[in-house]
Coordinates of C-alpha atoms and ligand atoms in Angstrom, one line a residue:
X1 CA 116.7 66.4 115.3
X2 CA 117.0 63.4 117.8
X3 CA 113.7 63.4 119.8
X4 CA 112.4 61.5 122.8
X5 CA 108.7 60.9 122.5
X6 CA 107.1 60.0 126.0
X7 CA 103.5 58.9 125.3
X8 CA 101.8 55.9 126.7
X9 CA 98.9 55.7 124.3
X10 CA 100.2 53.0 121.8
X11 CA 98.2 54.4 118.7
X12 CA 99.1 58.0 119.3
X13 CA 102.7 57.1 119.9
X14 CA 102.9 55.2 116.7
X15 CA 101.2 58.0 114.7
X16 CA 103.7 60.6 116.0
X17 CA 106.7 58.4 115.6
X18 CA 105.8 57.8 111.9
X19 CA 104.9 61.4 111.1
X20 CA 108.1 62.7 112.9
X21 CA 110.3 60.1 111.1
X22 CA 108.8 61.0 107.7
X23 CA 109.7 64.7 108.6
X24 CA 113.3 63.5 109.0
X25 CA 113.7 63.3 112.7
X26 CA 115.1 60.6 114.6
X27 CA 112.5 59.4 117.3
X28 CA 112.8 57.2 120.4
X29 CA 109.7 56.2 122.2
X30 CA 109.2 55.7 126.0
X31 CA 105.9 54.5 127.4
X32 CA 106.6 55.0 131.0
X33 CA 107.5 58.0 133.1
X34 CA 110.2 56.2 135.0
X35 CA 111.8 54.9 131.9
X36 CA 111.8 58.3 130.2
X37 CA 113.5 59.8 133.3
X38 CA 116.6 57.6 132.8
X39 CA 116.8 57.6 129.2
X40 CA 116.7 61.4 128.7
X41 CA 119.5 61.6 131.3
X42 CA 121.6 58.8 129.4
X43 CA 121.2 60.0 125.9
X44 CA 121.6 63.5 124.5
X45 CA 118.2 64.5 122.9
X46 CA 117.6 67.8 121.0
X47 CA 114.0 67.9 122.3
X48 CA 111.7 65.9 124.3
X49 CA 107.9 65.5 123.6
X50 CA 106.3 64.7 127.0
X51 CA 102.7 63.6 127.6
X52 CA 101.1 64.7 130.7
X53 CA 99.1 61.6 131.6
X54 CA 101.4 58.6 132.0
X55 CA 100.4 55.5 133.9
X56 CA 103.2 55.6 136.4
X57 CA 104.9 59.1 137.2
X58 CA 102.9 61.9 135.4
X59 CA 104.7 64.1 132.9
X60 CA 104.9 67.0 135.3
X61 CA 106.8 64.9 138.0
X62 CA 109.1 63.7 135.4
X63 CA 109.8 67.2 134.0
X64 CA 110.6 68.5 137.6
X65 CA 112.9 65.6 138.2
X66 CA 114.7 66.3 134.9
X67 CA 115.0 70.1 135.8
X68 CA 116.2 69.3 139.3
X69 CA 119.0 67.2 137.8
X70 CA 120.0 69.9 135.7
X71 CA 118.8 68.5 132.3
X72 CA 118.2 71.5 130.1
X73 CA 116.8 69.8 127.0
X74 CA 113.8 71.7 125.6
X75 CA 110.6 69.9 126.6
X76 CA 107.2 70.3 124.7
X77 CA 104.4 69.0 126.8
X78 CA 101.4 67.3 125.3
X79 CA 98.1 67.1 127.1
X80 CA 94.5 67.0 126.9
X81 CA 94.4 69.3 129.8
X82 CA 94.0 72.9 128.6
X83 CA 93.1 75.0 131.6
X84 CA 95.2 78.2 132.3
X85 CA 96.1 76.8 135.8
X86 CA 97.6 73.6 134.4
X87 CA 99.5 75.4 131.6
X88 CA 101.2 77.5 134.2
X89 CA 102.0 74.6 136.2
X90 CA 103.6 72.8 133.4
X91 CA 105.6 76.1 132.4
X92 CA 106.6 76.6 135.9
X93 CA 107.9 73.0 136.1
X94 CA 110.2 73.9 133.3
X95 CA 108.4 73.2 130.0
X96 CA 109.4 75.2 127.0
X97 CA 106.1 74.9 125.3
X98 CA 102.7 73.4 125.5
X99 CA 100.3 71.7 123.0
X100 CA 96.8 70.6 123.9
X101 CA 95.4 67.4 122.4
X102 CA 94.0 67.0 119.9
X103 CA 96.3 69.1 117.8
X104 CA 97.3 69.3 114.1
X105 CA 100.5 67.3 113.3
X106 CA 101.7 70.5 111.2
X107 CA 101.4 72.6 114.4
X108 CA 103.5 70.0 116.3
X109 CA 106.2 70.2 113.7
X110 CA 106.1 74.1 113.6
X111 CA 106.5 74.2 117.4
X112 CA 109.3 71.7 117.5
X113 CA 111.2 73.7 114.8
X114 CA 110.7 77.0 116.8
X115 CA 112.0 75.4 120.0
X116 CA 114.9 74.1 118.2
X117 CA 115.7 77.6 116.7
X118 CA 115.1 79.3 120.0
X119 CA 117.7 76.8 121.7
X120 CA 120.3 77.5 118.8
X121 CA 119.9 81.3 119.2
X122 CA 120.2 81.2 123.1
X123 CA 123.2 78.8 122.7
X124 CA 123.6 78.4 126.5
X125 CA 127.4 77.7 126.8
X126 CA 129.3 78.3 130.0
X127 CA 133.1 78.8 130.0
X128 CA 135.1 76.8 132.5
X129 CA 138.5 78.0 132.2
X130 CA 139.4 76.9 128.6
X131 CA 136.4 74.5 128.5
X132 CA 133.1 75.3 127.1
X133 CA 130.1 73.6 128.6
X134 CA 127.4 73.5 126.1
X135 CA 124.2 72.7 128.1
X136 CA 121.8 72.2 125.2
X137 CA 124.0 69.4 123.5
X138 CA 125.4 68.3 126.8
X139 CA 128.9 68.5 125.4
X140 CA 132.2 69.6 127.1
X141 CA 134.5 71.2 124.6
X142 CA 138.2 72.0 124.6
X143 CA 139.3 73.6 121.3
X144 CA 138.6 70.9 118.7
X145 CA 138.0 68.1 121.3
X146 CA 134.5 67.2 122.4
X147 CA 133.1 64.9 125.0
X148 CA 129.4 64.2 125.2
X149 CA 128.2 64.0 128.9
X150 CA 125.2 61.9 130.1
X151 CA 122.7 63.9 132.0
X152 CA 124.0 62.9 135.3
X153 CA 127.6 63.8 134.4
X154 CA 126.6 66.9 132.9
X155 CA 124.6 67.9 136.2
X156 CA 127.7 66.8 138.3
X157 CA 130.1 68.8 136.2
X158 CA 127.8 71.9 136.3
X159 CA 127.5 71.7 140.0
X160 CA 131.2 71.4 140.6
X161 CA 132.0 74.2 138.0
X162 CA 129.6 76.6 139.4
X163 CA 131.4 76.3 142.8
X164 CA 134.9 76.1 141.4
X165 CA 137.6 76.2 143.9
X166 CA 135.3 75.1 146.6
X167 CA 135.2 71.9 148.3
X168 CA 131.7 70.2 147.8
X169 CA 130.8 67.4 150.3
X170 CA 129.7 64.0 148.9
X171 CA 126.3 64.4 150.5
X172 CA 125.8 67.9 148.9
X173 CA 126.5 66.4 145.5
X174 CA 124.4 63.4 146.0
X175 CA 121.4 65.5 147.1
X176 CA 121.9 68.2 144.4
X177 CA 122.6 65.8 141.5
X178 CA 120.8 62.6 142.3
X179 CA 118.0 64.1 144.5
X180 CA 116.9 63.5 148.0
X181 CA 115.0 60.3 147.0
X182 CA 118.0 58.6 145.7
X183 CA 118.7 55.5 147.8
X184 CA 121.6 53.9 146.1
X185 CA 125.2 53.8 147.4
X186 CA 126.6 57.3 148.2
X187 CA 130.0 56.3 146.4
X188 CA 128.1 56.7 143.1
X189 CA 129.4 60.3 143.3
X190 CA 132.9 58.9 143.4
X191 CA 132.1 56.7 140.4
X192 CA 130.8 59.6 138.4
X193 CA 133.7 61.8 139.3
X194 CA 135.8 59.1 137.8
X195 CA 133.8 59.2 134.6
X196 CA 134.2 63.0 134.4
X197 CA 138.0 62.7 135.0
X198 CA 138.3 60.2 132.3
X199 CA 136.5 62.7 129.9
X200 CA 138.8 65.6 131.1
X201 CA 141.8 63.4 130.4
X202 CA 140.4 62.8 126.8
X203 CA 140.0 66.6 126.4
X204 CA 143.6 67.1 127.3
X205 CA 142.7 69.9 129.5
X206 CA 144.3 68.6 132.9
X207 CA 145.9 70.0 134.9
X208 CA 144.6 73.5 133.9
X209 CA 141.1 72.0 134.8
X210 CA 140.8 69.2 137.2
X211 CA 138.6 67.6 139.7
X212 CA 140.5 66.9 143.0
X213 CA 139.4 64.6 145.7
X214 CA 139.6 66.0 149.1
X215 CA 139.9 63.0 151.3
X216 CA 137.2 62.6 153.9
X217 CA 135.5 65.7 152.8
X218 CA 134.4 65.7 149.1
X219 CA 135.5 67.1 145.7
X220 CA 136.7 70.3 144.3
X221 CA 137.0 71.5 140.7
X222 CA 139.9 73.5 140.1
X223 CA 140.5 76.0 137.3
X224 CA 144.2 77.0 137.3
X225 CA 144.7 80.6 138.0
X226 CA 141.3 80.8 139.6
X227 CA 142.3 79.2 142.9
Ligands
CA301 CA1 98.7 59.6 128.1

């Protein structure tokens, strides 16, 4: 599995990274919540191990932001907090599982594998015309062809696809995909629509599935035969 470990305690991070690598996984480490936030949206991980107590953004805030932005990667929260209320908070924010420190490394491995199996069994895939959008691997598939989407591309495509045929305003997309706290340029939406169109082209699915620009209004994903 390709894993992201978000842990600020250096010793703990090193220990886990070594153990997980020896168990055959590929592990990237982030020490800060802000860095993790971006990294998980840019790289397709199989699972994220997320520490609750981080120096900048705490794990719970990171998790909420990921889920708001459509990131569906399974998240296992690691924390010293073990009270019922906090567990519930973590699970409500979109954690898939929860491990209280200190834990046995074997238990971590077992939980990771269980999460992975569960994900495979669910196989959350959405059909968009002839395309399959695989949310777990963040892949868009057309027959034999595949394109990996970044987290943001995935969230944008999913938003457009769930309103196929409708025109979505730039401001709506900005708010749903980038969040209300985004303070960059609004034309970021146009840039990402451009990336998605490039990927649709490579999938050779146009014009059956296409993203249209409606001048002065916004964008619309069109699936031929579905209006
Ligand atoms: Ca910590």
